[in-house]
Amino acid sequence: MIISIIAAVDERGGIGRENRLPWHLSDDLKHFRRLTMGHHVLMGRKTYQSSAGKMPGRKLIVLSRDPKFAAEDAHVVSSFDEGVEFARTAGEQELFVIGGAQVFAQALPVAQRFYLTQVHADAKADVHFPTYDRAEWKELERNEFSAGPKNDHAFSIIHLERVNTAP
Ligand SMILES: NC(=O)c1ccc[n+]([C@@H]2O[C@H](COP(=O)([O-])OP(=O)(O)OC[C@H]3O[C@@H](n4cnc5c(N)ncnc54)[C@H](OP(=O)(O)O)[C@@H]3O)[C@@H](O)[C@H]2O)c1
């Protein structure tokens, strides 16, 4: 099973503000929907609560340390590895880790693919993508989008794959 990260990150590494996305990017939402449809998606409890009901057709796995936390439309797990194993056991081919910052940090060492939306703006975020070594990732594809009525900012969708570091 491939583990993929999918994230939209601004020029200062920002990904969220006040537990929401700090922008509306219609073309990026379409890209997110197309890639993740039908797949398991793994997320933190805060991201789940901020995106409630917005991901039909995806199999939701939510991370929480709170044993009382329950979600009607999601499978709740208490560790990152448990979430990965749940998807693997269900026969998933590509698990998408969809955030937020805490969960991206746990996925970075083990992800093979990284679908990065680079947002060309400073969204004054209060949550940031973890630092990572860009040299560990090679660019396979890049598509540019302009700002306009449907997209608050210009952005690039960049498909990255981990460089094979095996000797
Ligand atoms: N731009 C993007 O691509 C993007 C994507 C997703 C989210 N976001 C934004 O990111 C922000 C939320 O990110 P965040 O980092 O604050 O929160 P988060 O990662 O969504 O959720 C954090 C919560 O997940 C649970 N958790 C994390 N690691 C765990 C582990 N190893 N085991 C068990 N539970 C674990 C904990 O829940 P409990 O507290 O219940 O224990 C923790 O408080 C929002 O602003 C959202 O809009 C942006």
Coordinates of N, CA, C and O and ligand atoms in Angstrom, one line a residue:
M1 N 0.8 -1.2 0.0 CA 0.0 0.0 0.0 C 0.9 1.3 0.0 O 1.8 1.4 0.8
I2 N 0.6 2.2 -0.9 CA 1.3 3.4 -0.9 C 0.7 4.4 0.1 O -0.6 4.5 0.2
I3 N 1.5 5.1 0.8 CA 1.1 6.2 1.7 C 1.4 7.5 1.0 O 2.5 7.8 0.7
S4 N 0.4 8.3 0.8 CA 0.5 9.6 0.2 C 0.1 10.7 1.1 O -0.9 10.6 1.8
I5 N 0.8 11.8 1.0 CA 0.4 13.1 1.7 C -0.2 14.0 0.7 O 0.3 14.1 -0.5
I6 N -1.3 14.6 1.0 CA -1.9 15.7 0.2 C -2.1 16.9 1.0 O -2.8 16.8 2.1
A7 N -1.5 18.0 0.6 CA -1.5 19.2 1.4 C -1.5 20.5 0.6 O -0.8 20.5 -0.5
A8 N -2.1 21.5 1.0 CA -2.0 22.8 0.4 C -1.3 23.7 1.4 O -1.7 23.9 2.5
V9 N -0.2 24.3 0.9 CA 0.8 25.0 1.8 C 1.1 26.4 1.2 O 1.4 26.5 0.0
D10 N 1.0 27.4 2.0 CA 1.3 28.8 1.5 C 2.8 29.1 1.5 O 3.6 28.2 1.9
E11 N 3.2 30.3 1.1 CA 4.6 30.6 0.9 C 5.3 30.6 2.2 O 6.6 30.5 2.2
R12 N 4.6 30.7 3.3 CA 5.3 30.7 4.6 C 5.1 29.3 5.4 O 5.3 29.3 6.6
G13 N 4.6 28.3 4.6 CA 4.4 27.0 5.2 C 3.0 26.9 5.9 O 2.7 25.9 6.5
G14 N 2.2 28.0 5.8 CA 0.9 27.9 6.5 C -0.1 27.0 5.8 O -0.2 26.8 4.6
I15 N -0.9 26.3 6.7 CA -1.9 25.4 6.1 C -3.3 25.7 6.7 O -4.3 25.2 6.1
G16 N -3.4 26.4 7.8 CA -4.7 26.6 8.4 C -4.8 27.8 9.3 O -3.7 28.3 9.8
R17 N -6.0 28.3 9.5 CA -6.2 29.4 10.5 C -7.5 29.3 11.2 O -8.5 29.0 10.5
E18 N -7.5 29.4 12.5 CA -8.7 29.2 13.3 C -9.4 27.9 13.0 O -10.7 27.9 12.8
N19 N -8.6 26.9 12.8 CA -9.1 25.5 12.5 C -9.9 25.4 11.2 O -10.8 24.6 11.1
R20 N -9.5 26.2 10.3 CA -10.2 26.2 8.9 C -9.1 26.3 7.9 O -8.0 26.8 8.2
L21 N -9.4 26.0 6.6 CA -8.5 26.4 5.5 C -8.6 27.9 5.4 O -9.7 28.5 5.3
P22 N -7.5 28.6 5.2 CA -7.5 30.1 5.1 C -7.7 30.6 3.7 O -7.3 31.7 3.4
W23 N -8.3 29.8 2.8 CA -8.5 30.2 1.5 C -9.6 29.4 0.8 O -10.0 28.3 1.4
H24 N -10.1 29.8 -0.3 CA -11.0 29.0 -1.1 C -10.4 28.8 -2.5 O -10.1 29.8 -3.2
L25 N -10.0 27.6 -2.8 CA -9.4 27.3 -4.1 C -10.2 26.2 -4.8 O -10.0 25.0 -4.5
S26 N -11.1 26.6 -5.6 CA -12.1 25.6 -6.1 C -11.4 24.6 -7.0 O -11.7 23.4 -6.9
D27 N -10.4 25.0 -7.8 CA -9.7 24.0 -8.6 C -8.9 23.0 -7.8 O -8.6 21.9 -8.2
D28 N -8.4 23.5 -6.6 CA -7.6 22.6 -5.8 C -8.6 21.6 -5.1 O -8.2 20.4 -4.9
L29 N -9.7 22.0 -4.7 CA -10.7 21.1 -4.1 C -11.1 20.0 -5.1 O -11.3 18.9 -4.7
K30 N -11.2 20.4 -6.4 CA -11.5 19.4 -7.4 C -10.4 18.4 -7.5 O -10.7 17.2 -7.7
H31 N -9.2 18.9 -7.5 CA -8.0 18.0 -7.6 C -8.0 17.0 -6.4 O -7.8 15.8 -6.5
F32 N -8.3 17.6 -5.2 CA -8.4 16.8 -3.9 C -9.4 15.7 -4.1 O -9.2 14.5 -3.7
R33 N -10.6 16.1 -4.6 CA -11.7 15.2 -4.7 C -11.4 14.1 -5.7 O -11.6 12.9 -5.4
R34 N -10.8 14.4 -6.8 CA -10.5 13.4 -7.9 C -9.5 12.4 -7.3 O -9.6 11.2 -7.6
L35 N -8.5 12.9 -6.6 CA -7.4 11.9 -6.2 C -7.9 11.0 -5.1 O -7.6 9.9 -5.0
T36 N -8.7 11.6 -4.1 CA -9.0 10.8 -2.9 C -10.3 10.0 -3.0 O -10.5 9.1 -2.2
M37 N -11.1 10.3 -4.0 CA -12.4 9.6 -4.1 C -12.3 8.1 -4.1 O -11.4 7.5 -4.8
G38 N -13.0 7.5 -3.2 CA -13.0 6.0 -3.1 C -11.9 5.4 -2.2 O -11.9 4.3 -1.9
H39 N -11.0 6.3 -1.8 CA -9.9 5.8 -1.0 C -10.1 6.1 0.5 O -10.9 6.9 0.9
H40 N -9.3 5.4 1.3 CA -9.2 5.7 2.7 C -8.4 7.0 2.9 O -7.4 7.2 2.2
V41 N -8.9 7.9 3.8 CA -8.2 9.2 4.1 C -8.0 9.2 5.6 O -8.9 8.9 6.4
L42 N -6.7 9.5 6.0 CA -6.4 9.5 7.4 C -6.2 11.0 7.9 O -5.4 11.7 7.2
M43 N -6.8 11.3 9.0 CA -6.7 12.7 9.4 C -6.8 12.8 11.0 O -7.2 11.9 11.6
G44 N -6.3 14.0 11.5 CA -6.4 14.3 12.9 C -7.9 14.7 13.3 O -8.7 15.1 12.4
R45 N -8.1 14.6 14.5 CA -9.5 14.9 15.0 C -9.9 16.4 14.7 O -11.1 16.6 14.4
K46 N -9.0 17.3 14.8 CA -9.3 18.7 14.5 C -9.7 18.9 13.0 O -10.6 19.6 12.7
T47 N -8.9 18.3 12.1 CA -9.3 18.3 10.7 C -10.6 17.7 10.4 O -11.4 18.2 9.7
Y48 N -10.9 16.6 11.1 CA -12.2 15.9 10.9 C -13.3 16.9 11.3 O -14.3 17.0 10.6
Q49 N -13.1 17.5 12.5 CA -14.2 18.4 12.9 C -14.4 19.6 12.1 O -15.5 20.1 11.9
S50 N -13.3 20.0 11.4 CA -13.4 21.3 10.6 C -13.9 20.9 9.2 O -14.2 21.8 8.4
S51 N -13.9 19.6 8.8 CA -14.4 19.3 7.5 C -15.6 18.4 7.5 O -15.9 17.7 6.5
A52 N -16.3 18.4 8.6 CA -17.5 17.5 8.8 C -18.4 17.5 7.6 O -18.8 18.6 7.2
G53 N -18.7 16.3 7.1 CA -19.7 16.2 6.0 C -19.2 16.6 4.6 O -20.0 16.5 3.7
K54 N -17.9 17.0 4.5 CA -17.5 17.5 3.2 C -16.7 16.5 2.4 O -16.2 16.9 1.3
M55 N -16.7 15.3 2.8 CA -15.9 14.3 2.1 C -16.7 13.0 1.8 O -16.2 11.9 2.1
P56 N -17.9 13.1 1.1 CA -18.6 11.9 0.8 C -17.8 11.1 -0.2 O -17.0 11.6 -1.0
G57 N -18.0 9.7 -0.1 CA -17.3 8.8 -1.0 C -15.9 8.5 -0.6 O -15.2 7.7 -1.3
R58 N -15.4 9.1 0.5 CA -14.1 8.7 1.0 C -14.3 7.9 2.3 O -15.3 8.0 3.0
K59 N -13.3 7.0 2.6 CA -13.4 6.1 3.8 C -12.6 6.8 4.9 O -11.4 6.8 4.8
L60 N -13.3 7.4 5.9 CA -12.6 8.3 6.8 C -12.0 7.5 8.0 O -12.7 6.7 8.6
I61 N -10.7 7.8 8.3 CA -10.0 7.3 9.5 C -9.6 8.5 10.3 O -8.9 9.4 9.7
V62 N -10.0 8.6 11.5 CA -9.7 9.8 12.4 C -8.8 9.4 13.5 O -9.1 8.4 14.2
L63 N -7.8 10.1 13.8 CA -6.9 9.9 14.9 C -7.3 10.7 16.1 O -7.5 11.9 16.0
S64 N -7.5 10.1 17.3 CA -7.7 10.8 18.5 C -7.2 10.0 19.7 O -7.2 8.7 19.7
R65 N -6.7 10.7 20.7 CA -6.3 10.0 21.9 C -7.4 9.9 22.9 O -7.2 9.4 24.0
D66 N -8.5 10.6 22.6 CA -9.6 10.6 23.5 C -10.5 9.3 23.4 O -11.1 9.2 22.3
P67 N -10.5 8.4 24.4 CA -11.2 7.2 24.2 C -12.7 7.4 24.1 O -13.4 6.5 23.6
K68 N -13.2 8.6 24.4 CA -14.6 8.8 24.3 C -15.0 9.4 23.0 O -16.2 9.6 22.7
F69 N -14.0 9.8 22.2 CA -14.3 10.4 20.9 C -14.9 9.4 20.0 O -14.4 8.3 19.7
A70 N -16.1 9.7 19.4 CA -16.7 8.8 18.4 C -17.2 9.6 17.2 O -17.5 10.8 17.4
A71 N -17.2 9.0 16.1 CA -17.6 9.7 14.9 C -18.5 8.7 14.1 O -18.1 7.6 13.8
E72 N -19.7 9.2 13.7 CA -20.6 8.3 13.0 C -20.2 7.8 11.7 O -20.4 6.6 11.3
D73 N -19.5 8.7 10.9 CA -19.1 8.4 9.6 C -17.6 8.1 9.4 O -17.1 8.1 8.3
A74 N -16.9 7.8 10.5 CA -15.5 7.5 10.4 C -15.1 6.4 11.4 O -15.8 6.1 12.4
H75 N -14.0 5.8 11.0 CA -13.3 4.8 11.9 C -12.3 5.6 12.8 O -11.4 6.2 12.2
V76 N -12.4 5.5 14.1 CA -11.5 6.2 15.0 C -10.4 5.3 15.4 O -10.6 4.2 15.9
V77 N -9.1 5.8 15.3 CA -8.0 5.0 15.8 C -7.2 5.9 16.8 O -7.3 7.1 16.8
S78 N -6.3 5.2 17.6 CA -5.6 5.9 18.7 C -4.1 6.0 18.4 O -3.4 6.5 19.2
S79 N -3.7 5.6 17.2 CA -2.3 5.8 16.8 C -2.2 5.9 15.3 O -3.1 5.3 14.6
F80 N -1.1 6.6 14.8 CA -0.9 6.7 13.3 C -0.8 5.3 12.7 O -1.4 4.9 11.7
D81 N 0.0 4.4 13.4 CA 0.2 3.1 12.8 C -1.1 2.3 12.8 O -1.3 1.5 11.8
E82 N -1.9 2.4 13.8 CA -3.2 1.7 13.8 C -4.1 2.2 12.6 O -4.7 1.4 11.9
G83 N -4.0 3.5 12.2 CA -4.7 4.0 11.1 C -4.2 3.4 9.8 O -5.0 3.0 8.9
V84 N -2.9 3.3 9.7 CA -2.3 2.7 8.5 C -2.7 1.2 8.3 O -3.1 0.8 7.3
E85 N -2.6 0.5 9.5 CA -2.9 -0.9 9.4 C -4.4 -1.1 9.1 O -4.8 -2.1 8.4
F86 N -5.3 -0.3 9.6 CA -6.7 -0.4 9.3 C -6.9 -0.3 7.8 O -7.6 -1.1 7.2
A87 N -6.3 0.6 7.1 CA -6.4 0.8 5.7 C -5.8 -0.4 4.9 O -6.4 -0.9 4.0
R88 N -4.7 -0.8 5.4 CA -4.0 -1.9 4.7 C -4.8 -3.2 4.8 O -5.0 -3.9 3.8
T89 N -5.4 -3.5 6.0 CA -6.2 -4.7 6.2 C -7.4 -4.6 5.3 O -7.9 -5.7 4.9
A90 N -7.9 -3.4 5.1 CA -9.1 -3.3 4.2 C -8.8 -3.4 2.7 O -9.7 -3.3 1.9
G91 N -7.6 -3.6 2.4 CA -7.2 -3.8 1.0 C -6.9 -2.5 0.2 O -6.8 -2.5 -1.0
E92 N -6.7 -1.4 0.9 CA -6.4 -0.1 0.3 C -5.1 -0.2 -0.5 O -4.1 -0.8 0.0
Q93 N -5.1 0.4 -1.7 CA -3.9 0.5 -2.5 C -3.1 1.8 -2.2 O -1.9 1.8 -2.3
E94 N -3.8 2.9 -2.0 CA -3.2 4.2 -1.7 C -4.0 4.9 -0.6 O -5.1 5.3 -0.8
L95 N -3.3 5.0 0.5 CA -3.9 5.8 1.7 C -3.4 7.2 1.6 O -2.2 7.5 1.4
F96 N -4.4 8.1 1.7 CA -4.1 9.6 1.7 C -4.1 10.1 3.1 O -5.1 10.0 3.8
V97 N -3.0 10.7 3.5 CA -2.9 11.4 4.7 C -3.2 12.9 4.4 O -2.5 13.6 3.7
I98 N -4.3 13.4 5.0 CA -4.9 14.7 4.6 C -4.8 15.8 5.7 O -5.3 16.8 5.5
G99 N -4.0 15.5 6.7 CA -3.7 16.6 7.7 C -4.4 16.3 9.0 O -5.0 15.3 9.3
G100 N -4.3 17.3 9.9 CA -3.5 18.6 9.8 C -2.0 18.4 10.1 O -1.4 17.4 9.8
A101 N -1.5 19.5 10.6 CA 0.0 19.6 10.8 C 0.5 18.4 11.6 O 1.5 17.8 11.3
Q102 N -0.2 18.0 12.7 CA 0.3 17.0 13.6 C 0.4 15.7 12.9 O 1.3 14.9 13.1
V103 N -0.6 15.4 12.0 CA -0.6 14.1 11.3 C 0.3 14.1 10.1 O 1.0 13.1 9.8
F104 N 0.5 15.3 9.4 CA 1.5 15.4 8.4 C 2.9 15.0 8.9 O 3.7 14.4 8.3
A105 N 3.2 15.5 10.1 CA 4.5 15.3 10.8 C 4.7 13.8 10.9 O 5.9 13.3 10.7
Q106 N 3.7 13.0 11.3 CA 3.9 11.6 11.5 C 4.0 10.8 10.2 O 4.6 9.8 10.1
A107 N 3.4 11.4 9.1 CA 3.4 10.7 7.8 C 4.6 11.0 7.0 O 5.0 10.2 6.2
L108 N 5.3 12.1 7.3 CA 6.4 12.5 6.4 C 7.5 11.4 6.3 O 8.1 11.2 5.3
P109 N 7.9 10.8 7.5 CA 9.0 9.8 7.3 C 8.6 8.5 6.5 O 9.5 7.8 6.1
V110 N 7.3 8.3 6.4 CA 6.9 7.0 5.8 C 6.1 7.2 4.4 O 5.9 6.2 3.7
A111 N 5.8 8.4 4.0 CA 5.1 8.6 2.8 C 6.0 8.4 1.6 O 7.2 8.8 1.6
Q112 N 5.4 7.8 0.5 CA 6.2 7.7 -0.7 C 5.8 8.8 -1.7 O 6.6 9.1 -2.6
R113 N 4.6 9.3 -1.6 CA 4.1 10.3 -2.6 C 3.7 11.6 -1.8 O 3.1 11.4 -0.6
F114 N 3.8 12.7 -2.4 CA 3.4 14.0 -1.8 C 2.8 14.9 -2.8 O 3.5 15.3 -3.8
Y115 N 1.5 15.0 -2.7 CA 0.8 15.9 -3.7 C 0.7 17.3 -3.0 O -0.1 17.5 -2.1
L116 N 1.6 18.2 -3.4 CA 1.7 19.5 -2.8 C 1.1 20.6 -3.6 O 1.4 20.7 -4.8
T117 N 0.1 21.3 -3.0 CA -0.4 22.5 -3.6 C 0.3 23.6 -3.0 O 0.1 23.9 -1.8
Q118 N 1.1 24.3 -3.8 CA 1.9 25.4 -3.3 C 1.1 26.7 -3.6 O 0.8 27.1 -4.7
V119 N 0.6 27.3 -2.5 CA -0.3 28.5 -2.6 C 0.5 29.7 -2.6 O 1.3 29.9 -1.7
H120 N 0.4 30.5 -3.7 CA 1.3 31.7 -3.8 C 0.7 32.9 -3.1 O 0.2 33.8 -3.7
A121 N 0.8 32.8 -1.8 CA 0.2 33.9 -0.9 C 0.7 33.6 0.5 O 1.3 32.6 0.8
D122 N 0.5 34.7 1.3 CA 0.8 34.5 2.8 C -0.6 34.6 3.4 O -1.2 35.7 3.5
A123 N -1.1 33.5 3.9 CA -2.5 33.5 4.3 C -2.6 33.8 5.8 O -3.7 33.6 6.4
K124 N -1.5 34.2 6.4 CA -1.5 34.6 7.9 C -2.0 33.4 8.7 O -2.9 33.5 9.6
A125 N -1.4 32.2 8.4 CA -1.9 31.0 9.1 C -1.4 30.9 10.5 O -0.4 31.5 10.9
D126 N -2.2 30.1 11.3 CA -1.7 29.8 12.7 C -1.3 28.4 12.9 O -1.0 27.9 14.0
V127 N -1.4 27.6 11.8 CA -0.9 26.2 11.8 C 0.0 26.0 10.5 O -0.4 26.5 9.4
H128 N 1.1 25.4 10.7 CA 2.0 25.3 9.6 C 2.4 23.8 9.3 O 2.5 23.0 10.2
F129 N 2.7 23.6 8.0 CA 3.2 22.3 7.6 C 4.6 22.1 8.3 O 5.4 23.0 8.4
P130 N 4.9 20.8 8.7 CA 6.2 20.6 9.4 C 7.3 20.8 8.4 O 7.2 20.6 7.2
T131 N 8.5 21.2 8.9 CA 9.7 21.4 8.0 C 10.1 20.0 7.5 O 10.0 19.0 8.2
Y132 N 10.5 20.0 6.2 CA 11.0 18.7 5.6 C 12.1 19.0 4.6 O 12.2 20.2 4.2
D133 N 12.8 18.0 4.3 CA 13.9 18.2 3.4 C 13.5 18.0 1.9 O 13.2 16.9 1.5
R134 N 13.4 19.1 1.2 CA 12.9 19.0 -0.2 C 13.8 18.1 -1.1 O 13.3 17.6 -2.1
A135 N 15.1 18.0 -0.7 CA 16.0 17.2 -1.5 C 15.6 15.7 -1.4 O 16.1 14.9 -2.2
E136 N 14.7 15.3 -0.5 CA 14.3 13.9 -0.4 C 13.2 13.6 -1.4 O 12.7 12.5 -1.5
W137 N 12.7 14.7 -2.1 CA 11.6 14.5 -3.0 C 11.9 15.0 -4.4 O 12.5 16.1 -4.5
K138 N 11.5 14.2 -5.4 CA 11.7 14.6 -6.7 C 10.4 15.0 -7.4 O 9.4 14.3 -7.1
E139 N 10.4 16.0 -8.2 CA 9.2 16.5 -8.8 C 8.9 15.7 -10.1 O 9.7 15.6 -11.0
L140 N 7.7 15.2 -10.2 CA 7.3 14.4 -11.3 C 6.4 15.2 -12.3 O 6.4 15.0 -13.5
E141 N 5.6 16.2 -11.7 CA 4.7 16.9 -12.5 C 4.3 18.2 -11.8 O 4.3 18.2 -10.6
R142 N 4.0 19.2 -12.6 CA 3.6 20.5 -12.0 C 2.5 21.2 -12.9 O 2.7 21.2 -14.1
N143 N 1.5 21.6 -12.3 CA 0.4 22.4 -13.0 C 0.1 23.7 -12.4 O 0.0 23.7 -11.1
E144 N 0.0 24.7 -13.2 CA -0.2 26.1 -12.6 C -1.6 26.5 -12.7 O -2.3 26.2 -13.8
F145 N -2.1 27.2 -11.7 CA -3.5 27.7 -11.7 C -3.4 29.2 -11.4 O -2.7 29.6 -10.5
S146 N -4.3 30.0 -12.0 CA -4.3 31.5 -11.7 C -5.4 31.8 -10.7 O -6.3 31.1 -10.5
A147 N -5.2 32.9 -10.0 CA -6.2 33.5 -9.2 C -7.4 34.0 -10.0 O -7.2 34.4 -11.2
G148 N -8.6 34.0 -9.5 CA -9.7 34.4 -10.3 C -11.0 34.2 -9.4 O -10.9 34.0 -8.2
P149 N -12.1 34.3 -10.1 CA -13.4 34.2 -9.3 C -13.5 32.9 -8.5 O -14.1 32.9 -7.4
K150 N -12.9 31.8 -9.0 CA -13.0 30.5 -8.3 C -11.8 30.2 -7.3 O -11.9 29.3 -6.5
N151 N -10.7 30.9 -7.5 CA -9.5 30.7 -6.7 C -9.0 32.0 -6.1 O -8.6 32.9 -6.8
D152 N -9.0 32.0 -4.7 CA -8.5 33.2 -4.0 C -7.1 33.6 -4.4 O -6.8 34.8 -4.4
H153 N -6.2 32.6 -4.7 CA -4.8 32.9 -5.0 C -4.4 32.0 -6.2 O -5.0 31.0 -6.4
A154 N -3.3 32.4 -6.8 CA -2.6 31.5 -7.7 C -2.0 30.4 -7.0 O -1.6 30.6 -5.8
F155 N -1.9 29.2 -7.6 CA -1.2 28.1 -6.9 C -0.7 27.1 -8.0 O -1.1 27.1 -9.1
S156 N 0.3 26.3 -7.5 CA 0.9 25.2 -8.3 C 0.5 23.9 -7.7 O 0.7 23.8 -6.4
I157 N 0.1 23.0 -8.5 CA -0.1 21.6 -7.9 C 1.1 20.8 -8.4 O 1.4 20.7 -9.6
I158 N 1.9 20.3 -7.4 CA 3.2 19.6 -7.7 C 3.1 18.2 -7.2 O 2.8 18.0 -6.0
H159 N 3.4 17.3 -8.1 CA 3.4 15.9 -7.7 C 4.8 15.5 -7.4 O 5.7 15.5 -8.3
L160 N 5.1 15.1 -6.1 CA 6.4 14.7 -5.7 C 6.5 13.3 -5.3 O 5.5 12.7 -4.8
E161 N 7.6 12.7 -5.5 CA 7.8 11.3 -5.1 C 9.1 11.2 -4.3 O 10.1 11.9 -4.7
R162 N 9.1 10.3 -3.3 CA 10.3 10.3 -2.5 C 11.5 9.7 -3.3 O 11.3 8.8 -4.1
V163 N 12.6 10.4 -3.2 CA 13.8 9.9 -3.9 C 14.2 8.6 -3.2 O 14.2 8.5 -2.0
N164 N 14.6 7.6 -4.0 CA 15.0 6.3 -3.5 C 16.3 6.4 -2.8 O 17.3 6.6 -3.5
T165 N 16.4 6.3 -1.5 CA 17.6 6.5 -0.8 C 18.3 5.2 -0.5 O 19.4 5.2 0.1
A166 N 17.8 4.1 -1.0 CA 18.4 2.8 -0.7 C 19.7 2.7 -1.5 O 19.9 3.3 -2.5
P167 N 20.8 2.1 -0.8 CA 22.1 2.0 -1.5 C 22.1 1.2 -2.8 O 21.2 0.4 -2.9
Ligands
LIG1 N1 -4.0 23.1 4.0 C1 -4.1 21.8 4.2 O1 -3.8 21.0 3.3 C2 -4.8 21.3 5.4 C3 -5.2 20.0 5.5 C4 -5.8 19.6 6.7 C5 -6.0 20.5 7.8 N2 -5.6 21.7 7.6 C6 -5.7 22.7 8.7 O2 -4.9 22.3 9.8 C7 -5.5 22.7 11.0 C8 -5.6 21.5 11.9 O3 -4.3 20.9 12.1 P1 -3.8 20.5 13.6 O4 -2.4 20.1 13.4 O5 -4.1 21.6 14.5 O6 -4.7 19.3 14.0 P2 -5.0 17.8 13.4 O7 -3.6 17.2 13.0 O8 -6.0 17.9 12.4 O9 -5.6 17.1 14.7 C9 -4.8 17.0 15.9 C10 -5.5 15.9 16.7 O10 -5.4 14.6 16.1 C11 -5.2 13.7 17.2 N3 -3.9 13.0 17.0 C12 -2.8 13.5 16.3 N4 -1.8 12.6 16.4 C13 -2.3 11.5 17.1 C14 -1.7 10.3 17.4 N5 -0.5 9.9 17.1 N6 -2.5 9.4 18.1 C15 -3.8 9.7 18.4 N7 -4.4 10.9 18.1 C16 -3.6 11.8 17.4 C17 -5.3 14.4 18.5 O11 -6.7 14.4 18.8 P3 -7.4 14.5 20.3 O12 -7.1 15.9 20.7 O13 -8.8 14.2 20.1 O14 -6.6 13.4 21.1 C18 -4.9 15.8 18.1 O15 -5.3 16.8 19.0 C19 -6.8 23.3 10.6 O16 -6.6 24.7 10.5 C20 -7.1 22.7 9.3 O17 -8.0 23.6 8.5 C21 -5.0 22.2 6.4

